[in-house]
XYZ file of C-alpha atoms in Angstrom:
710
model
C 0.000 0.000 0.000
C 2.825 2.375 0.897
C 4.437 1.758 -2.452
C 1.215 2.783 -4.191
C 0.656 5.864 -2.025
C 2.523 8.297 -4.315
C 0.576 7.043 -7.321
C -2.740 7.311 -5.442
C -1.921 10.854 -4.331
C -0.915 11.675 -7.870
C -4.264 10.489 -9.253
C -6.267 12.228 -6.529
C -4.402 15.462 -7.195
C -5.121 15.213 -10.924
C -8.831 14.701 -10.261
C -8.870 17.648 -7.857
C -7.004 19.769 -10.384
C -9.623 19.068 -13.040
C -12.462 19.660 -10.545
C -11.139 23.115 -9.690
C -11.977 24.346 -13.204
C -15.630 23.320 -13.007
C -16.605 26.380 -10.969
C -19.018 28.563 -13.017
C -17.908 31.780 -11.296
C -17.180 34.716 -13.566
C -13.635 36.039 -13.921
C -13.466 39.717 -13.019
C -10.638 42.229 -13.385
C -10.802 45.763 -11.978
C -8.482 47.417 -14.490
C -8.299 50.604 -12.429
C -6.982 48.768 -9.339
C -3.290 48.659 -8.520
C -3.214 44.850 -8.348
C -4.379 44.616 -11.990
C -0.967 45.693 -13.306
C 0.388 42.135 -13.861
C -2.376 41.472 -16.397
C -1.966 44.679 -18.401
C 0.403 45.779 -21.159
C 0.719 49.290 -22.570
C -1.646 50.863 -20.057
C -0.880 54.020 -18.126
C -0.948 54.116 -14.319
C -4.249 53.788 -12.451
C -6.254 56.983 -11.905
C -9.370 57.067 -9.697
C -10.607 53.598 -10.661
C -9.607 53.520 -14.340
C -6.578 53.409 -16.632
C -5.934 55.101 -19.947
C -4.919 52.916 -22.858
C -2.406 53.799 -25.524
C -3.014 53.277 -29.231
C -2.694 49.528 -28.690
C -3.107 48.010 -25.225
C -3.626 44.440 -24.068
C -5.269 42.597 -21.185
C -3.828 39.113 -20.703
C -5.773 36.543 -18.639
C -3.874 33.262 -18.708
C -4.782 29.757 -17.570
C -8.547 30.277 -17.182
C -9.318 26.755 -18.379
C -12.583 25.908 -20.074
C -11.161 26.436 -23.519
C -13.786 24.038 -24.872
C -16.638 26.147 -23.469
C -18.519 29.130 -24.799
C -17.981 32.303 -22.774
C -19.678 35.669 -22.513
C -17.883 38.833 -21.462
C -17.929 42.604 -21.387
C -15.516 45.475 -20.895
C -16.554 48.815 -19.384
C -14.841 51.894 -20.826
C -15.367 55.422 -22.088
C -13.937 57.474 -24.946
C -13.862 60.611 -22.782
C -13.043 63.261 -25.367
C -13.461 66.716 -23.763
C -15.508 69.056 -25.986
C -15.947 66.432 -28.734
C -19.363 65.347 -29.944
C -18.123 61.888 -30.964
C -15.679 59.526 -29.320
C -12.768 57.685 -30.918
C -13.072 54.616 -33.097
C -12.554 51.462 -31.050
C -11.667 47.872 -31.908
C -11.602 45.072 -29.351
C -10.116 41.762 -30.410
C -10.001 38.469 -28.547
C -7.105 36.145 -29.349
C -6.698 37.915 -32.675
C -10.362 37.721 -33.744
C -12.398 40.994 -33.828
C -14.997 41.027 -31.035
C -16.193 44.672 -30.915
C -15.958 47.456 -33.476
C -17.617 50.730 -32.480
C -17.317 54.428 -31.806
C -16.554 54.726 -28.100
C -19.049 56.864 -26.234
C -17.884 59.711 -24.007
C -19.853 58.204 -21.121
C -19.041 54.911 -19.430
C -20.711 51.872 -20.925
C -20.204 48.137 -21.274
C -19.194 46.614 -24.598
C -20.271 42.968 -24.588
C -18.866 40.163 -26.704
C -19.196 36.383 -27.057
C -16.420 33.800 -27.110
C -16.951 30.699 -29.209
C -16.031 27.209 -27.904
C -12.337 26.538 -28.556
C -11.466 30.214 -29.066
C -9.517 30.324 -25.788
C -7.393 27.327 -26.787
C -6.336 24.358 -24.679
C -5.116 26.609 -21.871
C -8.063 28.974 -21.600
C -5.903 32.018 -22.405
C -7.715 35.266 -23.191
C -5.736 38.019 -24.907
C -7.927 41.102 -25.217
C -6.441 43.771 -27.497
C -7.858 47.313 -27.383
C -7.003 49.576 -30.312
C -8.313 53.127 -30.496
C -7.598 56.582 -31.806
C -5.492 58.682 -29.438
C -5.300 62.341 -28.477
C -2.895 64.498 -26.463
C -4.687 66.655 -23.854
C -3.549 70.096 -22.775
C -0.659 70.091 -20.286
C -0.249 66.322 -20.645
C 2.358 64.859 -23.040
C 0.760 61.406 -23.062
C -1.076 60.000 -26.069
C -4.340 58.724 -24.579
C -6.754 56.206 -26.044
C -9.792 55.259 -23.952
C -10.483 54.949 -20.231
C -10.960 51.306 -19.149
C -12.660 50.543 -15.822
C -13.196 46.800 -15.580
C -13.675 43.534 -17.447
C -15.548 40.297 -16.766
C -15.754 36.882 -18.443
C -18.237 34.105 -17.601
C -18.376 30.486 -18.827
C -21.680 29.354 -20.258
C -21.844 25.894 -18.662
C -20.790 22.343 -19.468
C -17.705 20.363 -18.539
C -14.625 22.600 -18.527
C -11.276 21.200 -19.603
C -8.496 22.247 -17.197
C -5.679 24.451 -18.404
C -3.032 22.270 -20.012
C -0.378 24.917 -19.401
C -1.045 25.061 -15.667
C -0.974 21.270 -15.485
C 2.386 21.130 -17.266
C 3.692 23.844 -14.962
C 2.630 21.805 -11.951
C 4.434 18.770 -13.364
C 7.515 20.898 -14.009
C 7.408 22.136 -10.434
C 7.352 18.525 -9.282
C 10.448 17.956 -11.411
C 12.143 20.968 -9.844
C 11.357 19.596 -6.386
C 12.842 16.271 -7.493
C 16.103 17.993 -8.381
C 16.101 19.909 -5.099
C 15.382 16.721 -3.141
C 18.195 14.882 -4.898
C 20.554 17.812 -4.317
C 19.806 17.744 -0.578
C 20.601 14.021 -0.335
C 24.229 12.908 0.142
C 25.752 10.736 -2.535
C 24.858 7.062 -1.933
C 28.219 5.476 -2.844
C 30.109 7.697 -0.406
C 27.513 7.214 2.342
C 27.594 3.464 1.826
C 31.385 3.410 2.055
C 31.275 5.568 5.164
C 28.756 3.330 6.910
C 30.680 0.243 5.929
C 33.832 1.789 7.344
C 32.029 2.697 10.575
C 30.718 -0.853 11.077
C 32.420 -2.969 13.841
C 35.481 -4.723 12.439
C 35.201 -8.480 12.168
C 38.874 -9.202 12.769
C 40.244 -9.514 16.298
C 36.926 -9.954 18.093
C 37.375 -13.672 18.573
C 41.183 -13.679 18.781
C 41.402 -15.981 21.816
C 39.434 -19.165 21.940
C 37.859 -18.539 18.569
C 38.237 -20.680 15.523
C 37.874 -20.214 11.846
C 34.145 -20.870 12.023
C 33.590 -18.218 14.695
C 35.653 -15.639 12.845
C 33.748 -16.429 9.689
C 30.475 -16.011 11.566
C 31.606 -12.645 12.910
C 32.691 -11.568 9.457
C 29.293 -12.512 8.116
C 27.613 -10.627 10.952
C 29.692 -7.536 10.181
C 28.806 -7.813 6.514
C 25.142 -8.186 7.400
C 25.264 -5.073 9.588
C 26.996 -3.074 6.870
C 24.593 -4.431 4.254
C 21.567 -3.551 6.364
C 22.893 -0.021 6.895
C 23.498 0.335 3.178
C 20.029 -1.010 2.421
C 18.448 1.373 4.928
C 20.315 4.303 3.398
C 19.300 3.202 -0.080
C 15.659 2.905 0.974
C 15.765 6.349 2.621
C 17.249 7.885 -0.503
C 14.671 6.080 -2.631
C 11.856 7.495 -0.512
C 13.291 10.997 -0.792
C 13.791 10.770 -4.528
C 10.506 9.061 -5.450
C 7.877 9.591 -2.775
C 8.956 13.143 -1.956
C 8.242 14.651 -5.384
C 4.805 13.010 -5.531
C 3.935 14.361 -2.106
C 5.169 17.789 -3.154
C 3.154 17.526 -6.329
C 0.004 16.600 -4.438
C 0.511 19.495 -2.024
C 1.144 21.880 -4.898
C -1.941 20.837 -6.846
C -4.121 21.119 -3.771
C -2.775 24.651 -3.331
C -3.618 25.410 -6.964
C -7.102 24.012 -6.373
C -7.573 26.307 -3.377
C -6.386 29.342 -5.327
C -8.520 28.478 -8.340
C -11.661 27.991 -6.233
C -11.235 30.716 -3.628
C -9.593 33.394 -5.759
C -9.667 34.617 -9.319
C -8.481 32.078 -11.894
C -6.441 34.692 -13.726
C -4.546 35.495 -10.532
C -3.989 31.779 -9.952
C -2.536 31.398 -13.432
C -0.271 34.440 -13.060
C 1.097 33.403 -9.683
C 1.585 29.807 -10.784
C 3.472 31.040 -13.839
C 5.781 33.062 -11.603
C 6.176 30.163 -9.149
C 6.925 27.796 -12.021
C 9.545 30.109 -13.449
C 11.135 30.656 -10.028
C 11.175 26.932 -9.255
C 12.605 26.194 -12.684
C 15.420 28.705 -12.129
C 16.135 27.561 -8.584
C 15.923 23.914 -9.650
C 18.439 24.610 -12.410
C 20.672 26.396 -9.901
C 20.376 23.551 -7.377
C 21.108 20.995 -10.075
C 24.205 22.826 -11.297
C 25.496 23.441 -7.769
C 24.869 19.806 -6.844
C 26.623 18.607 -9.980
C 29.663 20.859 -9.567
C 30.195 20.817 -5.800
C 31.964 17.788 -4.229
C 28.824 16.285 -2.672
C 30.282 12.843 -2.020
C 33.352 14.190 -0.260
C 31.377 16.697 1.791
C 29.093 14.139 3.423
C 25.546 14.751 4.572
C 26.056 17.346 7.323
C 28.541 19.534 5.484
C 26.609 19.243 2.238
C 23.399 20.444 3.878
C 25.293 23.317 5.465
C 26.708 24.205 2.037
C 23.189 24.148 0.569
C 22.057 26.548 3.282
C 24.885 28.892 2.304
C 23.852 28.820 -1.352
C 20.166 29.249 -0.486
C 20.928 32.237 1.756
C 23.114 33.806 -0.937
C 20.317 33.363 -3.497
C 17.736 34.830 -1.119
C 19.843 37.931 -0.436
C 20.250 38.536 -4.157
C 16.559 37.975 -4.891
C 15.486 40.448 -2.219
C 17.906 43.131 -3.411
C 16.911 42.362 -7.000
C 13.416 43.732 -6.378
C 14.727 47.284 -6.795
C 15.010 49.270 -10.004
C 18.740 48.770 -10.463
C 21.149 51.154 -12.158
C 18.614 53.045 -14.242
C 20.535 53.795 -17.432
C 22.138 50.396 -17.886
C 19.087 48.375 -16.846
C 16.953 50.317 -19.320
C 19.408 49.370 -22.066
C 19.186 45.709 -21.029
C 15.371 45.876 -21.066
C 15.289 47.440 -24.518
C 17.718 44.802 -25.820
C 15.514 42.041 -24.413
C 12.526 43.570 -26.227
C 14.494 44.052 -29.445
C 15.957 40.532 -29.610
C 12.576 38.934 -28.883
C 10.646 41.165 -31.297
C 13.042 41.149 -34.255
C 15.390 38.239 -33.521
C 18.796 38.151 -31.874
C 20.552 38.823 -35.178
C 18.966 42.310 -35.239
C 20.849 43.544 -32.172
C 23.565 45.496 -34.006
C 21.262 47.541 -36.222
C 18.933 50.355 -35.137
C 15.355 49.086 -34.890
C 12.378 50.368 -32.909
C 14.387 53.274 -31.497
C 16.929 50.841 -29.981
C 20.477 51.523 -31.213
C 23.188 48.851 -31.429
C 24.496 47.833 -27.990
C 27.990 48.563 -26.729
C 28.374 44.986 -25.560
C 29.620 41.800 -27.272
C 27.035 39.243 -28.412
C 26.994 36.634 -25.638
C 25.014 38.812 -23.212
C 22.237 39.070 -25.793
C 21.386 35.394 -25.253
C 20.340 35.611 -21.575
C 18.544 38.876 -22.402
C 16.639 37.129 -25.204
C 15.760 34.078 -23.075
C 14.440 36.216 -20.223
C 12.524 38.430 -22.658
C 10.994 35.419 -24.402
C 9.836 33.912 -21.094
C 8.382 37.268 -20.062
C 6.459 37.576 -23.316
C 5.164 34.006 -23.301
C 4.080 33.978 -19.653
C 3.247 37.540 -18.664
C 2.990 39.964 -21.593
C 2.138 38.530 -25.018
C 1.935 42.028 -26.499
C 5.405 42.820 -25.055
C 5.290 46.515 -25.938
C 8.523 48.531 -26.132
C 9.878 48.784 -22.610
C 10.329 52.567 -22.820
C 6.554 52.905 -23.276
C 5.810 51.100 -20.017
C 7.749 50.117 -16.907
C 7.847 46.308 -16.616
C 8.906 45.822 -12.979
C 8.696 42.042 -13.306
C 11.022 42.054 -16.313
C 13.499 44.177 -14.342
C 13.452 41.523 -11.645
C 13.816 38.617 -14.073
C 16.830 40.264 -15.728
C 18.773 39.685 -12.471
C 18.370 35.922 -12.613
C 21.187 35.077 -15.078
C 23.722 36.871 -12.869
C 22.289 35.141 -9.799
C 22.899 31.794 -11.494
C 26.417 32.845 -12.514
C 27.291 33.827 -8.928
C 26.026 30.505 -7.536
C 27.881 28.439 -10.154
C 31.105 30.358 -9.480
C 30.639 29.663 -5.770
C 30.203 25.940 -6.483
C 33.391 25.925 -8.565
C 35.295 27.623 -5.740
C 33.942 25.071 -3.253
C 35.016 22.216 -5.503
C 38.494 23.641 -6.025
C 39.210 24.525 -2.383
C 37.519 21.756 -0.376
C 39.765 19.569 1.762
C 38.219 16.901 3.978
C 40.600 17.657 6.863
C 40.094 21.435 6.699
C 37.735 22.756 9.366
C 37.487 26.065 7.511
C 36.398 24.480 4.239
C 33.352 26.790 4.162
C 35.367 30.038 4.335
C 36.307 30.548 0.639
C 32.838 29.851 -0.747
C 31.159 31.914 1.982
C 33.385 34.938 1.435
C 32.708 34.747 -2.285
C 28.942 34.220 -2.125
C 28.499 37.001 0.435
C 31.044 39.407 -1.009
C 29.200 42.745 -0.637
C 30.724 44.207 -3.797
C 29.501 41.292 -5.926
C 26.017 41.437 -4.394
C 25.849 45.207 -4.900
C 26.742 44.880 -8.582
C 24.660 41.874 -9.628
C 21.602 42.185 -7.365
C 21.248 45.857 -6.401
C 22.573 47.380 -9.636
C 21.447 44.547 -11.928
C 24.776 44.585 -13.773
C 26.284 41.604 -15.607
C 29.887 41.371 -14.372
C 29.134 37.996 -12.747
C 28.692 36.342 -16.152
C 32.067 37.118 -17.713
C 33.705 36.663 -14.280
C 32.385 33.079 -14.326
C 33.871 32.390 -17.771
C 37.187 33.904 -16.665
C 37.229 31.654 -13.593
C 36.551 28.610 -15.766
C 39.400 29.583 -18.089
C 41.807 29.853 -15.135
C 40.688 26.550 -13.604
C 40.880 24.698 -16.923
C 44.344 26.109 -17.588
C 45.522 25.076 -14.119
C 44.376 21.509 -14.860
C 46.156 21.435 -18.236
C 42.987 21.423 -20.308
C 43.962 23.879 -23.067
C 40.867 23.232 -25.183
C 38.438 24.000 -22.370
C 40.535 26.985 -21.317
C 40.394 28.393 -24.849
C 36.626 27.886 -25.104
C 35.971 29.512 -21.695
C 38.231 32.465 -22.490
C 36.498 32.942 -25.847
C 33.089 32.978 -24.141
C 34.415 35.491 -21.625
C 35.640 37.749 -24.424
C 32.298 37.481 -26.234
C 30.659 38.629 -22.991
C 32.894 41.556 -22.049
C 36.180 42.809 -23.569
C 37.583 43.209 -20.020
C 38.247 39.461 -20.018
C 41.244 40.242 -22.221
C 43.066 41.082 -18.963
C 43.819 37.422 -18.185
C 44.192 36.165 -21.782
C 48.033 35.947 -21.755
C 48.052 33.503 -18.827
C 45.985 30.585 -20.224
C 47.575 31.171 -23.634
C 51.041 30.852 -22.078
C 50.107 27.645 -20.284
C 48.582 26.214 -23.461
C 51.859 26.867 -25.259
C 53.854 25.236 -22.448
C 51.548 22.194 -22.543
C 51.908 21.939 -26.339
C 48.204 22.578 -26.634
C 48.194 26.000 -28.248
C 46.465 24.654 -31.357
C 43.700 23.072 -29.268
C 43.428 26.286 -27.253
C 42.982 28.396 -30.396
C 40.701 25.910 -32.183
C 38.353 25.552 -29.200
C 38.274 29.323 -28.749
C 37.434 29.830 -32.418
C 34.719 27.174 -32.280
C 33.120 28.761 -29.194
C 33.217 32.153 -30.881
C 31.582 30.771 -34.034
C 28.777 29.212 -31.991
C 28.037 32.555 -30.309
C 28.101 34.606 -33.530
C 26.341 31.999 -35.699
C 22.982 33.904 -35.903
C 24.781 37.088 -36.949
C 26.940 35.223 -39.448
C 23.890 33.519 -40.983
C 22.057 36.859 -41.292
C 25.057 38.614 -42.849
C 25.431 40.950 -39.866
C 28.800 39.846 -38.538
C 30.151 43.316 -39.285
C 28.150 44.733 -36.385
C 29.761 42.264 -33.985
C 33.249 43.123 -35.231
C 32.517 46.842 -35.068
C 31.569 46.540 -31.421
C 35.102 45.400 -30.590
C 36.866 47.912 -32.821
C 34.824 50.810 -31.413
C 35.150 49.879 -27.728
C 37.627 52.674 -27.028
C 35.198 55.258 -28.461
C 32.337 54.688 -26.002
C 33.910 56.355 -22.942
C 37.233 57.935 -24.023
C 37.942 59.327 -20.547
C 40.750 58.834 -18.106
C 38.609 57.224 -15.392
C 34.888 56.524 -15.679
C 34.284 56.709 -11.903
C 36.973 54.093 -11.177
C 38.959 54.870 -8.028
C 42.238 53.817 -9.543
C 45.715 55.267 -9.972
C 44.498 57.951 -12.390
C 41.669 59.098 -10.129
C 44.244 59.523 -7.372
C 46.887 61.290 -9.491
C 44.374 63.750 -10.953
C 42.695 64.410 -7.572
C 39.329 63.111 -8.770
C 39.388 64.664 -12.252
C 38.870 61.339 -13.987
C 36.291 62.642 -16.460
C 38.843 64.199 -18.775
C 39.873 62.826 -22.178
C 42.461 60.087 -21.883
C 44.218 61.681 -24.828
C 45.432 64.320 -22.373
C 48.973 63.659 -21.355
C 51.565 63.435 -18.655
C 55.102 64.515 -19.581
C 53.944 64.857 -23.180
C 52.641 61.257 -23.379
C 48.849 60.603 -23.521
C 47.367 58.951 -20.453
C 46.067 56.138 -22.642
C 49.635 55.231 -23.656
C 50.823 55.448 -20.050
C 48.075 53.034 -19.093
C 48.999 50.502 -21.768
C 52.672 50.704 -20.803
C 52.062 50.192 -17.091
C 49.605 47.371 -17.698
C 52.156 45.769 -20.018
C 54.706 45.772 -17.190
C 52.157 44.225 -14.824
C 51.420 41.549 -17.424
C 55.129 40.731 -17.739
C 55.258 40.260 -13.976
C 52.221 37.947 -14.049
C 53.656 35.911 -16.916
C 56.999 35.586 -15.093
C 55.301 34.438 -11.889
C 53.181 31.883 -13.746
C 56.208 30.648 -15.673
C 58.151 30.133 -12.453
C 55.319 28.491 -10.521
C 52.213 27.270 -12.289
C 50.418 26.966 -8.944
C 50.399 30.778 -8.772
C 48.096 31.032 -11.807
C 45.090 31.988 -9.681
C 47.047 34.734 -7.918
C 48.355 36.018 -11.257
C 44.847 36.040 -12.769
C 43.506 38.041 -9.826
C 46.444 40.437 -10.120
C 45.810 40.891 -13.842
C 42.180 41.867 -13.228
C 43.220 44.356 -10.547
C 46.024 45.777 -12.717
C 43.538 46.162 -15.582
C 41.343 48.215 -13.253
C 44.109 50.256 -11.644
C 46.338 51.130 -14.617
C 44.286 51.429 -17.816
C 42.123 54.386 -18.801
C 38.376 54.272 -19.626
C 37.740 51.964 -16.649
C 34.376 51.857 -14.838
C 33.799 51.509 -11.116
C 32.878 47.793 -11.301
C 35.558 46.534 -13.682
C 37.656 45.086 -10.829
C 35.049 42.510 -9.767
C 36.387 39.517 -11.794
C 39.451 39.483 -9.519
C 37.546 38.014 -6.550
C 36.975 34.468 -7.831
C 40.651 33.651 -8.591
C 41.732 35.617 -5.512
C 39.523 33.355 -3.365
C 41.372 30.356 -4.844
C 44.725 32.002 -4.144
C 43.770 32.823 -0.547
C 42.553 29.273 0.081
C 45.866 27.940 -1.259
C 47.956 30.247 0.939
C 49.199 32.328 -1.993
C 47.400 35.487 -0.820
C 45.936 36.881 2.369
C 42.265 36.888 3.295
C 42.855 40.351 4.739
C 43.713 41.539 1.224
C 40.533 39.916 -0.101
C 38.367 41.567 2.555
C 39.954 44.989 2.087
C 39.445 44.863 -1.692
C 35.815 43.782 -1.236
C 35.145 46.815 0.960
C 36.934 49.313 -1.297
C 35.212 47.916 -4.406
C 31.873 48.304 -2.636
C 32.751 51.872 -1.612
C 33.775 52.698 -5.184
C 30.357 51.728 -6.521
C 28.336 53.142 -3.616
C 30.037 56.555 -3.825
C 28.838 56.850 -7.438
C 25.418 55.215 -7.091
C 22.766 57.674 -8.336
C 20.141 56.676 -5.770
C 22.526 56.833 -2.794
C 24.167 60.075 -3.903
C 20.806 61.805 -4.254
C 19.557 60.268 -1.001
C 22.325 62.167 0.787
C 21.083 65.416 -0.742
C 23.658 65.842 -3.514
C 22.687 66.769 -7.095
C 22.571 64.089 -9.763
C 25.739 65.378 -11.446
C 27.698 64.449 -8.309
C 27.885 60.824 -9.452
C 30.462 61.887 -12.067
C 32.718 63.409 -9.447
C 32.312 66.677 -7.639
C 33.105 68.558 -4.448
C 30.434 66.903 -2.294
C 32.032 63.457 -2.053
C 35.503 64.303 -3.323
C 37.284 63.499 -0.047
C 35.951 59.958 0.527
C 36.495 59.148 -3.132
C 40.124 60.255 -3.001
C 40.660 58.298 0.212
C 39.179 55.201 -1.398
C 41.382 55.671 -4.484
C 44.436 55.976 -2.224
C 43.505 52.813 -0.321
C 42.899 50.844 -3.514
C 46.234 52.024 -4.899
C 47.912 50.861 -1.683
C 46.175 47.479 -1.955
C 47.400 47.181 -5.514
C 50.899 47.873 -4.210
C 50.401 45.158 -1.565
C 49.382 42.673 -4.241
C 52.344 43.703 -6.426
C 54.667 42.915 -3.509
C 52.963 39.518 -3.187
C 53.628 38.888 -6.862
C 57.279 39.889 -6.542
C 57.611 37.574 -3.545
C 56.081 34.754 -5.561
C 58.546 35.506 -8.362
C 61.472 35.183 -5.954
C 59.978 32.010 -4.518
C 60.013 33.509 -1.034
C 56.260 33.714 -0.530
C 55.155 32.104 2.725
C 51.615 30.743 3.145
C 49.290 33.318 4.679
């Protein structure tokens, strides 16, 4: 009976799920209410119980079920044209089919329509498009269509098929719970070996007075004990991996039933869509972390503690990700998501729909496009241009790729630094996952440094393990994400040459690059990708773009000057290249002398890139933290250096954050440098320059071979 319990619960949940859609209650949406925003696209903000449309606005009610039924509905609106005898022309369509065509009256009235059986599809999705003439009132720059108050839909009876989409989402959630349950369970082979090792030894128990038969009996007893422990562990794991997901599924479906019966079906569909997407993302994260991290070596207690660390790190980032982010950059990301979904990813490097070509390489366009596609399919089928509305949910979803990148980098650090006899095994991964500078950039600002930092870390780790092909592919992906990854390029290339794998390194890098640019190559738009790299130096041709580096210190905070200005008759840009070249020679020499110092050299290269070159932004130093964590764990650098750099990197970004600067009462222009915060910025630049000097001394010590473990 117990074996059949999951199947019974599964069947009962399916029946209950189908029963939830038999309720004949009407679906109502108060368009003028604040909580209606998730179901609207291209509407203006609520005003006194109504919302103005634009020329084309959409109401999206998803997962209503009953797609096989006939429905009746109505929408209450008004044309509201001051001083006009006639209202605007109005067209209301339902799932692409015209439902109402009329001249909207100035007064409020209901416009009724009928929905034929099957018109809502297998999911019961209702997309209601409202198109109308617009006008611009006095002292209001908006182009207004009609005022919409509310909407209702009512099934006309008969058996209602449940929403197939919601059912598949529930099944997917069960799959996500399966992954999470498996990730929380220690690896069976290791646990079995551990229990077998902990079993009482058979030898020596019957040393005196015992014969071969007694010893054999004791050996058999020991084997039976170990076998029973292994069987018990296997049964426990089987219960967790099989029964658990079915129980979760039953609980989930009962919750969906309650929401569908007690609340509005449209709200149930929207929230389930968001829950499904969140569980899918977290399940993917848990699966990747569980696959990368050394689960078997960690054991059950340490593995569960590690999972708590990763869960807490994800929660912190999700909470901070609810904000608006760094306005200018996030708005560019949103417009690129809209552009790649609307016109295709190959269209990114041409001007379309008021969106100019991006100043970023092509890899970042892929997560933007995936997030935008999910947003359109689940929450906004109209997906209007993001500068015409303010999609808060899309802003939040755009943080998820960097969240995943941070968690995967943490898992890689845990795998590389874990030692079974080290009581502080948790320190490197904890200090990386909860690095305040990384959290500020990826979660609070919504920036993307975590993605190319992950590829750079993979390139370093692959090079350290003498995998030139993988190192070349990872470095190529890093360079197709951000040009700043060029900082570490000489190090894996040098190791590939030493390992006689330079050809594999180059071939794998070329192949990875071709995969990324394939859509642009097929569309004949590869020139736009190439131009992005050749024009990188033209985007911000200034000495320091808010980076508290050597140049900010030497010019006393006057970083926003052309880097073609000079020192001793030589342009600052040339000085930067020369100094960075010297730092690169030092890194190459250290790596040549001691390959184990590759992680320290990679961290130093990222910091030197930030400190010495011109045109550097305040967050360009962040890729140094992953390899620096490896170096600190290996005794090649000090954790005090890591902590100090984390704090100064955080201060660098915070002292130029628009929201924080204005919260302290300074004008918006202060973020580019000014008298208000000049002193703390100069102090931070001086401290970061001193930390760079500290790290340079570490590198020189490593070159001499005199470096002692910290």
